[in-house]
Coordinates of C-alpha atoms and ligand atoms in Angstrom, one line a residue:
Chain F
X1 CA -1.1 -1.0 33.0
X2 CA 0.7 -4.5 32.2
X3 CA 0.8 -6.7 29.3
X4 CA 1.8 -10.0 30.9
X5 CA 2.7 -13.4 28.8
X6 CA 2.2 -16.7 31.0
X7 CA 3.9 -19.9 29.9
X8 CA 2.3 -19.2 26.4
X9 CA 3.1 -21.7 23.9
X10 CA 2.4 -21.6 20.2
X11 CA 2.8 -23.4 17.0
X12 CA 2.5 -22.7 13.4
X13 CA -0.1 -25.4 11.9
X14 CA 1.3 -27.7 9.9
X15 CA 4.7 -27.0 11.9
X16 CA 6.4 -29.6 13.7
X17 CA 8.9 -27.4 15.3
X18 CA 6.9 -25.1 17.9
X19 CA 7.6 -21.2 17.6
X20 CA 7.2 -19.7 21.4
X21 CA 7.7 -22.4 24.0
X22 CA 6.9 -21.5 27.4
X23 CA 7.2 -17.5 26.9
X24 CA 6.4 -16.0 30.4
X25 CA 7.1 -12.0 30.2
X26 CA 5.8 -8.9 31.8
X27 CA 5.6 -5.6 30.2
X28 CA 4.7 -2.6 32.3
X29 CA 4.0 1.2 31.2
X30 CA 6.9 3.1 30.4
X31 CA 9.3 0.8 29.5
X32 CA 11.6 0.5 26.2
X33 CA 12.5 -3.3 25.2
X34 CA 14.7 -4.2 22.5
X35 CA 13.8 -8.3 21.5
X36 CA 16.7 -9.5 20.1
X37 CA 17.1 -13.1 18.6
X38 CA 18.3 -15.0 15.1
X39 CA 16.3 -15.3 12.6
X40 CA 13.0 -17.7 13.2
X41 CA 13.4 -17.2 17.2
X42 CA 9.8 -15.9 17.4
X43 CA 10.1 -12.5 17.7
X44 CA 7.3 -11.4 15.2
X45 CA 5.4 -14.5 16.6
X46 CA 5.1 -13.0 20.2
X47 CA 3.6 -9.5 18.8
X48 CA 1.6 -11.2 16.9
X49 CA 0.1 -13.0 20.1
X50 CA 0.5 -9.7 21.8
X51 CA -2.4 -8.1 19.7
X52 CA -4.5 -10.8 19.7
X53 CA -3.6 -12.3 16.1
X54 CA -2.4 -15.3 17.2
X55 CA -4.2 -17.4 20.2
X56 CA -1.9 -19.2 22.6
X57 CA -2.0 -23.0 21.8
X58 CA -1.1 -23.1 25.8
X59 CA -1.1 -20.4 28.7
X60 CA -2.1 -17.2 28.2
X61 CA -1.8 -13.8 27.2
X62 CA -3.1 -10.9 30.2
X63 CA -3.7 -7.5 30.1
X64 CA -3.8 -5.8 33.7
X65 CA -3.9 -9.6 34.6
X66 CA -7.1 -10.3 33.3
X67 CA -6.7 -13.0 30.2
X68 CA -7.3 -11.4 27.2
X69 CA -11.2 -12.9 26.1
X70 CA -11.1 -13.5 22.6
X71 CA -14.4 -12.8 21.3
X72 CA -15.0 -9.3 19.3
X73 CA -15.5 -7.3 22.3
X74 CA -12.2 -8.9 24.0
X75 CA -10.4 -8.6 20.9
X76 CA -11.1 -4.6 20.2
X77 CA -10.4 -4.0 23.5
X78 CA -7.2 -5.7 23.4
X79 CA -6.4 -3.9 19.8
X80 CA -7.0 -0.1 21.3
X81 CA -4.6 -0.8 23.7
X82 CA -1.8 -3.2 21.7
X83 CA -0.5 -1.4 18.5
X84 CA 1.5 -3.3 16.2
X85 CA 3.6 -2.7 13.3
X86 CA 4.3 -5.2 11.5
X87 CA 7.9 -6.2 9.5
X88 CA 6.8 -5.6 6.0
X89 CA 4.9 -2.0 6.2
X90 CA 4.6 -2.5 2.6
X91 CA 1.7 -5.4 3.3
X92 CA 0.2 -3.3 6.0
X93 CA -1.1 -0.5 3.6
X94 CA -4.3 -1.4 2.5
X95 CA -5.7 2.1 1.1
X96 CA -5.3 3.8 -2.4
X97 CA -4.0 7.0 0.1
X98 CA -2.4 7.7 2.7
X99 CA -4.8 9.6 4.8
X100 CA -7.5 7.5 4.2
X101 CA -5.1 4.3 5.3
X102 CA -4.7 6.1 8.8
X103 CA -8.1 7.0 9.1
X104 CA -8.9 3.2 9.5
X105 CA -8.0 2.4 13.1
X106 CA -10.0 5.3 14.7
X107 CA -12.9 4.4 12.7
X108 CA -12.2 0.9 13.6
X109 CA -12.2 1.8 17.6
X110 CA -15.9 3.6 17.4
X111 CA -14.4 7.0 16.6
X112 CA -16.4 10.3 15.5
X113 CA -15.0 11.1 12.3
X114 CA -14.3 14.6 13.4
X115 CA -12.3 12.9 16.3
X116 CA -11.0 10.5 13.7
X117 CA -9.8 13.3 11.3
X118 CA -8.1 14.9 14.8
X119 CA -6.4 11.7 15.3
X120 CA -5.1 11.3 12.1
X121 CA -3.3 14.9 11.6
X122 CA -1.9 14.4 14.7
X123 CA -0.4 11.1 14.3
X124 CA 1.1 12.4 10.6
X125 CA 2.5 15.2 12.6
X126 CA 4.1 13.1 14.6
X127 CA 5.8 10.5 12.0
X128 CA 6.3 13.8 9.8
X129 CA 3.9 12.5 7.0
X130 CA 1.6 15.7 7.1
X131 CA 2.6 16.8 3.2
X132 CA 2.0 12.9 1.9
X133 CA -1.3 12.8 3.0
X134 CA -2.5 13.1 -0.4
X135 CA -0.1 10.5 -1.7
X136 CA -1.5 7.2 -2.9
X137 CA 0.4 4.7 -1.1
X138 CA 1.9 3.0 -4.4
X139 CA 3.6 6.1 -4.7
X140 CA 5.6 5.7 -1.3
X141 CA 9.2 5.4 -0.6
X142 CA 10.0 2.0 1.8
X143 CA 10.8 4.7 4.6
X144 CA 7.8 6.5 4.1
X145 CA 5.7 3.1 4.0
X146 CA 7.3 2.1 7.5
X147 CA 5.9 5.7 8.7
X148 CA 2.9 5.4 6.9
X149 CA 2.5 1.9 8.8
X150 CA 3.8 3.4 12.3
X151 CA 1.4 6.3 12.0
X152 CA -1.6 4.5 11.2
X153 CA -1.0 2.1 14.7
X154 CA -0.3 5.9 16.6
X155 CA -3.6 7.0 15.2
X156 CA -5.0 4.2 17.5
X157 CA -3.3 5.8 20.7
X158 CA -2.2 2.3 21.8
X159 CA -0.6 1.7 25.5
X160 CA 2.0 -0.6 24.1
X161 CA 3.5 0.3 21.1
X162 CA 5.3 -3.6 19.2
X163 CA 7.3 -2.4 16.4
X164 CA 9.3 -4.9 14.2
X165 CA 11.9 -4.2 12.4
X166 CA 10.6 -1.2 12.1
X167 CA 14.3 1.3 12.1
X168 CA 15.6 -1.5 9.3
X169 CA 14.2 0.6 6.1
X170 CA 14.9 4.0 7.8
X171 CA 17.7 6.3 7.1
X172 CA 19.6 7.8 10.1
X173 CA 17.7 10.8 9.8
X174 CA 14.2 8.7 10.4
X175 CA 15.6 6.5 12.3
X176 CA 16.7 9.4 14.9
X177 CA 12.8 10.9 14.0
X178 CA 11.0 7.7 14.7
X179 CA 13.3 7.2 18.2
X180 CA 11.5 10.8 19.4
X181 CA 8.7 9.8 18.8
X182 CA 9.5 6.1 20.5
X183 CA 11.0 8.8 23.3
X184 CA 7.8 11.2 23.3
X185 CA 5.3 7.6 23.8
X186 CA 7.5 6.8 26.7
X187 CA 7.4 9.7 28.3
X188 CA 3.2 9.6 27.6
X189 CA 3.7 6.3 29.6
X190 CA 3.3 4.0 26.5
X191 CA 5.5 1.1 26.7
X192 CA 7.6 0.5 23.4
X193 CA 8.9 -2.8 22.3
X194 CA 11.0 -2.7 19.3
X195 CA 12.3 -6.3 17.7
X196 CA 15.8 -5.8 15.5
X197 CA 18.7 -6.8 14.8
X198 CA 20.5 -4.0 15.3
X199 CA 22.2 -4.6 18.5
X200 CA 24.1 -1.2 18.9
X201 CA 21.0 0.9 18.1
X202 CA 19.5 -2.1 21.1
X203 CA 21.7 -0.8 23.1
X204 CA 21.5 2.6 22.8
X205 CA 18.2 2.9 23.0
X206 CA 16.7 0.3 25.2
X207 CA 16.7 0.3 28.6
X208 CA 15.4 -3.5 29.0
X209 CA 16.4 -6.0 26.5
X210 CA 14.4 -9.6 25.7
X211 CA 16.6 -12.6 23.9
X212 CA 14.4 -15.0 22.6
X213 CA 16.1 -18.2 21.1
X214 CA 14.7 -20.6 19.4
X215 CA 10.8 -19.9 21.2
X216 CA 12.1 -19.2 24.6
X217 CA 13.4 -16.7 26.3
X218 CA 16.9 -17.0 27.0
X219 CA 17.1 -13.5 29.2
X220 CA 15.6 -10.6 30.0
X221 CA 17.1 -7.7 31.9
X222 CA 18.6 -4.6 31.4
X223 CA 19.8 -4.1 28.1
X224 CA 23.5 -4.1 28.8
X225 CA 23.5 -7.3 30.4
X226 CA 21.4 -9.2 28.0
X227 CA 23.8 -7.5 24.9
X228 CA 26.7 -8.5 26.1
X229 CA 25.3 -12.1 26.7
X230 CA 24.1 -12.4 23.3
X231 CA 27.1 -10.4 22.1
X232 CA 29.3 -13.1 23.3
X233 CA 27.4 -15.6 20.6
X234 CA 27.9 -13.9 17.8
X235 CA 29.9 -16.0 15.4
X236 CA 33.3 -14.5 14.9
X237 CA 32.7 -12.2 12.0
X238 CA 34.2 -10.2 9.7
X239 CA 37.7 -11.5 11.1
X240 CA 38.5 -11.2 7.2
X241 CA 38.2 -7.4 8.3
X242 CA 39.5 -7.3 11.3
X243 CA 42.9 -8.3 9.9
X244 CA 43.4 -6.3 7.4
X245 CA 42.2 -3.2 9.7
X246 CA 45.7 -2.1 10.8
X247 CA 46.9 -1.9 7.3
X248 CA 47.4 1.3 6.5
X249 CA 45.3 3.0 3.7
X250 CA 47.2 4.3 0.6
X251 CA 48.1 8.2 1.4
X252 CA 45.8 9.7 -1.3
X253 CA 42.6 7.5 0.6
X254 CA 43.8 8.4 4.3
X255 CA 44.1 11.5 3.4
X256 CA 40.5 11.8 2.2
X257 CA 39.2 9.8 5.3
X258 CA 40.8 11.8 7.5
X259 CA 37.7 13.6 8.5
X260 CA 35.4 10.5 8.8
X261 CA 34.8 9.2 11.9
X262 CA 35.0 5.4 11.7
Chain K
X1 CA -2.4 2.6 -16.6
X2 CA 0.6 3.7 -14.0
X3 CA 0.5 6.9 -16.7
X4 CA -2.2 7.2 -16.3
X5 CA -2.4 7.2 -12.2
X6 CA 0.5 9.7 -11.8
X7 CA -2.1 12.1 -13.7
X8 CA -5.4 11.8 -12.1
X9 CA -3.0 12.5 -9.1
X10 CA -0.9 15.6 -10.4
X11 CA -3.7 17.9 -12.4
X12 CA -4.9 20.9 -11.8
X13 CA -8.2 19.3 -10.9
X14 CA -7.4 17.1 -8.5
X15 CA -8.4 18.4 -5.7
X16 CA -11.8 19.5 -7.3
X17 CA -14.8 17.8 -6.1
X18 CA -15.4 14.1 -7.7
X19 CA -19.2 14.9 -8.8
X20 CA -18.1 18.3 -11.3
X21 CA -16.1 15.6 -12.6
X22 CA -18.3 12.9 -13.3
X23 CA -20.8 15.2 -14.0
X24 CA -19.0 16.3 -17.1
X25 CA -18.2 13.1 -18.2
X26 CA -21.6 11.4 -18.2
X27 CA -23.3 14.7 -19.8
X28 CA -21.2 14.2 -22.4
X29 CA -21.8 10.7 -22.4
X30 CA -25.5 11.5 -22.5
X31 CA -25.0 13.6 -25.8
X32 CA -22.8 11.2 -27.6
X33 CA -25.6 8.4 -26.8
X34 CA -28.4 10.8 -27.0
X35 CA -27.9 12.7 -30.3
X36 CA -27.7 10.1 -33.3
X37 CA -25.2 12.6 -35.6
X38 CA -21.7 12.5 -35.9
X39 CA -21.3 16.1 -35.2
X40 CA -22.5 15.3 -31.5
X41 CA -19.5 12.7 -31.1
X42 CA -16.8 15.4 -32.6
X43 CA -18.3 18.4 -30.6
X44 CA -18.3 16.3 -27.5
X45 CA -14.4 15.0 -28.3
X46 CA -13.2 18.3 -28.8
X47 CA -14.9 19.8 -25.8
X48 CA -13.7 17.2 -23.8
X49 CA -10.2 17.6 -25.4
X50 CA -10.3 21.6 -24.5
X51 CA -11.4 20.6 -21.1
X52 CA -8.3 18.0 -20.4
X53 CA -5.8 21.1 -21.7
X54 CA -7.0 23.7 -21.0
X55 CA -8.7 23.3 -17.5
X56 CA -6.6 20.6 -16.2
X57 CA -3.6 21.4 -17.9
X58 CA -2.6 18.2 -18.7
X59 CA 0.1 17.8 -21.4
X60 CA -1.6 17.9 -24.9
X61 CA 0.8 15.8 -26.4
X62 CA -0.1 12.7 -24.3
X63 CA -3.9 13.3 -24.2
X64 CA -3.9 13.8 -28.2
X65 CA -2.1 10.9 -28.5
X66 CA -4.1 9.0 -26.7
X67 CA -7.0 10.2 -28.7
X68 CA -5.8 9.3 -31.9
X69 CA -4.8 6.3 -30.5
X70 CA -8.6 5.0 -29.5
X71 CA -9.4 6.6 -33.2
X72 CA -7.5 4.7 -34.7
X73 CA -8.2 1.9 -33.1
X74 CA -12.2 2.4 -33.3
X75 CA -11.2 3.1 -37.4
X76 CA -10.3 -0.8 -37.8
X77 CA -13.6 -1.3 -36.1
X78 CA -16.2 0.2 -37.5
X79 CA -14.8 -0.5 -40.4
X80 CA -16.6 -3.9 -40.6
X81 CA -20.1 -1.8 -40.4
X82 CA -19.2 1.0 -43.4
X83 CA -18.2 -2.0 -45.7
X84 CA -20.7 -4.6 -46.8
X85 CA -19.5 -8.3 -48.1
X86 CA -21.7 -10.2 -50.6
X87 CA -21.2 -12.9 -52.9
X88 CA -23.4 -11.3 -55.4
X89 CA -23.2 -8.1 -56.8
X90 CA -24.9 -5.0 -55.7
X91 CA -26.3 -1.5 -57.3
X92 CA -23.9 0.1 -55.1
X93 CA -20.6 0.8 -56.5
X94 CA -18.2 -2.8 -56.5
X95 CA -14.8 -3.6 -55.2
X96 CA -14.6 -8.0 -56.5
X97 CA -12.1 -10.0 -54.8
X98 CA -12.0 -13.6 -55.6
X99 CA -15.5 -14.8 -55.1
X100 CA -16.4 -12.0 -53.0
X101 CA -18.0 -8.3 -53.3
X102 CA -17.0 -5.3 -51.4
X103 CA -19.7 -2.3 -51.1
X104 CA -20.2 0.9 -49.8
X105 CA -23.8 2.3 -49.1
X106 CA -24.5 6.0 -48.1
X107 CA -26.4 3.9 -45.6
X108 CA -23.6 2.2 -44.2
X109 CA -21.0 4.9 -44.2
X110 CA -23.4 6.9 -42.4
X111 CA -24.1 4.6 -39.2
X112 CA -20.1 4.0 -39.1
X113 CA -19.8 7.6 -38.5
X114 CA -22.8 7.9 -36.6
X115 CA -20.9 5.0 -34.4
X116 CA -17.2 6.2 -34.8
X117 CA -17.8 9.7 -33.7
X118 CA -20.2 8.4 -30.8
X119 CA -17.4 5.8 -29.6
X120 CA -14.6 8.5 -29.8
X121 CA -17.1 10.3 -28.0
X122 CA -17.4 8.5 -25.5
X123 CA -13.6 7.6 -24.8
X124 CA -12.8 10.9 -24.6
X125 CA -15.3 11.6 -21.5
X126 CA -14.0 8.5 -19.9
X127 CA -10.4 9.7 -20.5
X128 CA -11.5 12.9 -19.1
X129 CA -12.7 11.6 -16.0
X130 CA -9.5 8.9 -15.5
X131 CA -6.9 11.4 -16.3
X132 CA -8.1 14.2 -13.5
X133 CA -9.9 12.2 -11.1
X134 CA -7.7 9.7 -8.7
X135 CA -9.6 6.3 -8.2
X136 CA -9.9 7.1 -4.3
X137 CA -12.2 10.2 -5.4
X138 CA -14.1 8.3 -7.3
X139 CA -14.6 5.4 -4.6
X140 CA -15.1 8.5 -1.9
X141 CA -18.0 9.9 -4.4
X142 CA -19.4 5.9 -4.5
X143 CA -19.4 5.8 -0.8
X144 CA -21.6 8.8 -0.9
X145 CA -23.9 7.7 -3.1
X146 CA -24.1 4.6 -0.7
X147 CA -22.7 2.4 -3.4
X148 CA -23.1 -1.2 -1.5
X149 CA -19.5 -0.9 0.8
X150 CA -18.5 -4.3 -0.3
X151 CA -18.1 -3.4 -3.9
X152 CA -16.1 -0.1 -2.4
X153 CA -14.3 -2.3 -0.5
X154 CA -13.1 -5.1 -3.7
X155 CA -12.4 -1.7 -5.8
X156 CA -10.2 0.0 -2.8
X157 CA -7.8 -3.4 -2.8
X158 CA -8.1 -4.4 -5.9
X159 CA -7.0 -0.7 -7.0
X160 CA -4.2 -1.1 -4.2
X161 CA -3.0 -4.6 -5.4
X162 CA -3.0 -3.6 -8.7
X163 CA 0.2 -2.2 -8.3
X164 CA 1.7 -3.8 -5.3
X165 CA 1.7 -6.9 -7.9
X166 CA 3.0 -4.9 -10.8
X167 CA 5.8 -4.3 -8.3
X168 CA 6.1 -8.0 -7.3
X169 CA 5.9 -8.6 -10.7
X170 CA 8.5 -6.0 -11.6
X171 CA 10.7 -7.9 -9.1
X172 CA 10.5 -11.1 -10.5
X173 CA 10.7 -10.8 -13.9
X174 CA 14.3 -8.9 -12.7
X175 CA 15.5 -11.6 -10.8
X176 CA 14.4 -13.8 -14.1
X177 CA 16.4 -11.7 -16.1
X178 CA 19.5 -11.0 -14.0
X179 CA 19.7 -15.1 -14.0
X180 CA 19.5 -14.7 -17.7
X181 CA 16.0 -16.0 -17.7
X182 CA 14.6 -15.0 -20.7
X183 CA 18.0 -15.8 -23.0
X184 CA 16.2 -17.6 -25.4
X185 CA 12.8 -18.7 -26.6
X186 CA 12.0 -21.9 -24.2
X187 CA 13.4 -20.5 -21.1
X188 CA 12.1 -17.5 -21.6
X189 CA 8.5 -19.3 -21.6
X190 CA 9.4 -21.3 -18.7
X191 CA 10.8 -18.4 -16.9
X192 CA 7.0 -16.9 -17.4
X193 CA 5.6 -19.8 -16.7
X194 CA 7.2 -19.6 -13.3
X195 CA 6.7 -15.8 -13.0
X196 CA 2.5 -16.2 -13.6
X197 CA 2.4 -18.8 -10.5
X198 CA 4.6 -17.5 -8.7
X199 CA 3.0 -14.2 -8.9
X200 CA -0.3 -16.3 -8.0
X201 CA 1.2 -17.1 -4.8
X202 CA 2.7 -14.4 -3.9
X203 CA -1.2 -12.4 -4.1
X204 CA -2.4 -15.0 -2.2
X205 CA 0.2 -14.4 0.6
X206 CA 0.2 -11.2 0.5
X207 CA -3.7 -11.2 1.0
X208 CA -2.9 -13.5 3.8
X209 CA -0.6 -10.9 5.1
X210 CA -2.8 -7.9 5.1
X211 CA -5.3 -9.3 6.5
X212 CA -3.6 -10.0 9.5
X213 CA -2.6 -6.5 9.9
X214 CA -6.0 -4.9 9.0
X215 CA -6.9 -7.4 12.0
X216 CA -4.4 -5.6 14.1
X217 CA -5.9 -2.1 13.7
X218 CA -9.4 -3.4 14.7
X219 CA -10.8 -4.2 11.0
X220 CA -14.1 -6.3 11.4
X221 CA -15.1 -6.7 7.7
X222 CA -16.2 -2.7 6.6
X223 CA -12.6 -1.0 5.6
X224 CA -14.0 2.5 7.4
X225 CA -12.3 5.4 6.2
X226 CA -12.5 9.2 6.4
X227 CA -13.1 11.2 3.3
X228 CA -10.9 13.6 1.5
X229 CA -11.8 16.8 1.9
X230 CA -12.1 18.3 -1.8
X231 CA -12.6 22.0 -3.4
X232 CA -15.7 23.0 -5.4
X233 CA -15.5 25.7 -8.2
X234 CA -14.5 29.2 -6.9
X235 CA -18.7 30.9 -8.7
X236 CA -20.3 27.9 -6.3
X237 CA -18.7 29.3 -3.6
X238 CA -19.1 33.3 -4.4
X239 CA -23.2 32.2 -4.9
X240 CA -22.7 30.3 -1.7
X241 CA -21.3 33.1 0.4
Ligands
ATP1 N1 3.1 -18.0 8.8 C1 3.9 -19.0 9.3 N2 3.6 -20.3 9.0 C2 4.4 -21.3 9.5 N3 5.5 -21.1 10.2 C3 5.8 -19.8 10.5 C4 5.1 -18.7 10.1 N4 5.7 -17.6 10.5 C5 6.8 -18.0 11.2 N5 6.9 -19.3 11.2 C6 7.9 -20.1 11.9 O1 7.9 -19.8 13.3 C7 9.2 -19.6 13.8 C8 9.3 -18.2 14.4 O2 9.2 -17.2 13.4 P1 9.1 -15.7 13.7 O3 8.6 -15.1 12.4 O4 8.4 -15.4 14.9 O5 10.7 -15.4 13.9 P2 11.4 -14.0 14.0 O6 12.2 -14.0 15.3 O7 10.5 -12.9 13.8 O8 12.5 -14.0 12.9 P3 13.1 -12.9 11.9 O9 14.2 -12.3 12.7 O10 13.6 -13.6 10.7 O11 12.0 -11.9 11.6 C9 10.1 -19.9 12.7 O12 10.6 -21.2 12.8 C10 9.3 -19.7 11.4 O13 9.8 -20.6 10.4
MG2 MG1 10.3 -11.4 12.4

């Protein structure tokens, strides 16, 4: 199964500056893709195209190499398989609780709603939400809300997982749980593209890596390659730091560090 | 209101059923309406009282207080019916204020009470039901009682962006204030000024927003959820088994 992109262009109404110029990308099952970019390079653009949100203004979008038909039939279709999670999971929760938010996809896709109720606990289990079922989703944390949000896509059992900036609100604990389950869809054969910033995590965790600048793509390959690319953009920073690095700390400080891996 | 919401959603009936609930509440509606004595009011309020404590076990402090609150607050009120203003005087016994007479009737003081013990009443059912039943109970018992869905649907996100837009406007009126917004009294009313649209704008993009993501998940116009599943009392069951 393949999610292609062919020469896609799109732009914002009432936008002068086009977002995605001339995107052509192929994403097949399995793989893990980091899309990496500043800020306003049309990352969240592209999975927004990707699931059927957005409509090419040019080229178009394929699943399996068919071009995605966007009529209600096309669109569903398209939806079961695409999952998206979007950067804010705070404007993604629509429910007064958290069970019944995840319980919304499944229903969507024609479920039973014993099958639905299946799909649900499962998905919970997965993004460890199973004891805030209950919870109305006011009454979330922003780490739970970005779980919340990833488990009600799961629920869907998508083939290609979009996830944006999804790790940002996490803390290293999460951010290590929601990387299983990234690891577990993979090894299901889902294919997992994750947009951040966060080149090191990119790095580690990608094996494919997309750079998208300025609504094209400036490379795509494996991971490595593309990182150090991009690395060798990055304006100098913290060179403020840097310099002051080899000063040594006061004793009483270094000798409190001393145990902290930096 | 928020006080209210962490309640219905941490009592000891909770989990029970929405229509034992509701049930309870519009019986005693029924008898506050229904019966025209005060005693029916007062027997209803403390019953409903009782039930609050001691079956939900919520704290008495806050659900007395809130009480006496509404009484106090239906006093002022009904105080306009138990009082009668003429500019003549009556047989009645006479309180004369400038030009005008004040009187009291057995009459009068009898449908205040009638009213005032009704009204309290009545509050303390619907406190009842607010303070143990969470809102998505209630919408789940609508939706089986085939409530039209697009009312179930405006009360689900209107309930929902009630407080994502407390929070927003939570947010703001921080950021006012941390720019020392509200430092005196004209730029503390254009500081409000700007909060209110701001906070107009910010619904509407936020609407904007979840929309697109209820798109995502396959939404075409009915938000379909599941059910909770909830308990019933433990004699239903024993009859039942
Ligand atoms: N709803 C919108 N209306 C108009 N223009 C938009 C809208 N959303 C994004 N844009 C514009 O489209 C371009 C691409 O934005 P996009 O959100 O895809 O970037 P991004 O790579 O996700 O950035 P970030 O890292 O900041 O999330 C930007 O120039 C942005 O200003
Ligand atoms: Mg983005």
């Amino acid at each position: 199964m393949t999610l292609g992109f062919s020469d896609v262009h799109f732009s914002y109404p009432a936008l002068s500056v086009p977002a995605l110029t001339g995107a052509t990308l192929r994403f097949a099952a399995g793989e893990a893709v980091a899309l990496v970019g500043r800020n306003g390079s049309g990352k969240s653009t592209l999975m927004l195209l990707a699931n059927g949100i957005l409509r090419p203004g040019q080229g178009a979008v394929t699943l399996d190499g068919q071009a995605v038909r966007y009529d209600r039939r096309g669109l569903l279709d398209l939806r079961s398989q695409v999952g998206v999670v979007f950067q804010n999971p705070e404007e993604q929760l629509f429910s007064a609780s958290v069970y019944q938010d995840l319980s919304l996809g499944p229903l969507n896709l024609g479920f039973s709603s014993v099958e639905a109720r299946e799909r649900v606990l499962h998905a919970a289990g997965r993004c460890d939400l199973l004891n805030l079922l209950d919870r109305p989703t006011h009454a979330l944390s922003g780490g739970e809300k970005a779980r919340a949000a990833l488990a009600g896509v799961l629920a869907m059992g998508p083939r290609f997982l979009f996830a944006d900036e999804l790790t940002n609100s996490l803390d290293p604990w999460m951010r290590a749980n929601v990387l299983e389950i990234f690891a577990d869809l993979l090894a299901d054969g889902c294919t997992v593209v994750l947009a951040t910033h966060d080149h090191a995590l990119a790095a580690s965790w990608a094996q494919r890596a997309v750079w998208l600048d300025a609504g094209r793509v400036r490379a795509d390959g494996p991971a490595d390659v593309v990182l150090t690319a991009l690395r060798q953009q990055l304006p100098p920073a913290f060179s403020h730091r840097r310099q002051t690095a080899d000063a040594r700390p006061p004793a009483a400080v270094s000798a409190g560090l001393n145990e902290v891996p930096l | 209101m928020q006080h209210i919401d962490r309640f219905a959603y941490a009592n000891r009936l909770t989990r029970l059923h929405p229509a034992y609930k509701v049930g309870c509440s519009a019986l005693a509606l029924v008898l506050c309406l229904g019966v025209p004595h005060p005693a029916a009011g007062l027997s209803v309020l403390a019953a409903m009282l009782m039930l609050a404590i001691a079956w939900a076990g919520l704290p008495s402090a806050f659900v007395l207080k809130l009480a006496l609150g509404e009484a106090s607050f239906l006093a002022l009120g009904v105080l306009g019916v138990a009082v009668s203003v003429s500019t003549s005087a009556s047989a009645m016994p006479n309180v004369r204020m400038g030009p005008l007479w004040f009187s009291v009737s057995p009459d009068t003081l009898w449908t205040a009470s009638v009213l005032f013990a009704r009204a309290l009443g009545g509050a303390a059912a619907m406190n009842f039901l607010a303070l143990t039943t969470p809102v998505v109970a209630i919408v789940d018992l609508l939706r089986a009682l085939r409530v039209p869905a697009l009312l179930i649907d405006l009360m689900t996100l209107i309930y929902r962006f009630t407080f994502t837009l407390f929070d927003s406007f939570g947010r703001m009126t921080l950021a006012h204030e941390v720019r020392l917004g509200f430092r005196d009294g004209r730029r503390s009313l254009r500081s409000a000024a700007d909060i209110g649209a701001n906070l107009f704008v910010e619904a509407f993009r936020r609407s904007r927003r979840l929309d697109l993501a209820l798109q995502g998940r396959g939404w075409d116009g009915a938000l379909r959820v599941l059910p909770h599943a909830y308990d019933h009392p433990r004699w239903l069951n024993r009859g039942a088994r």
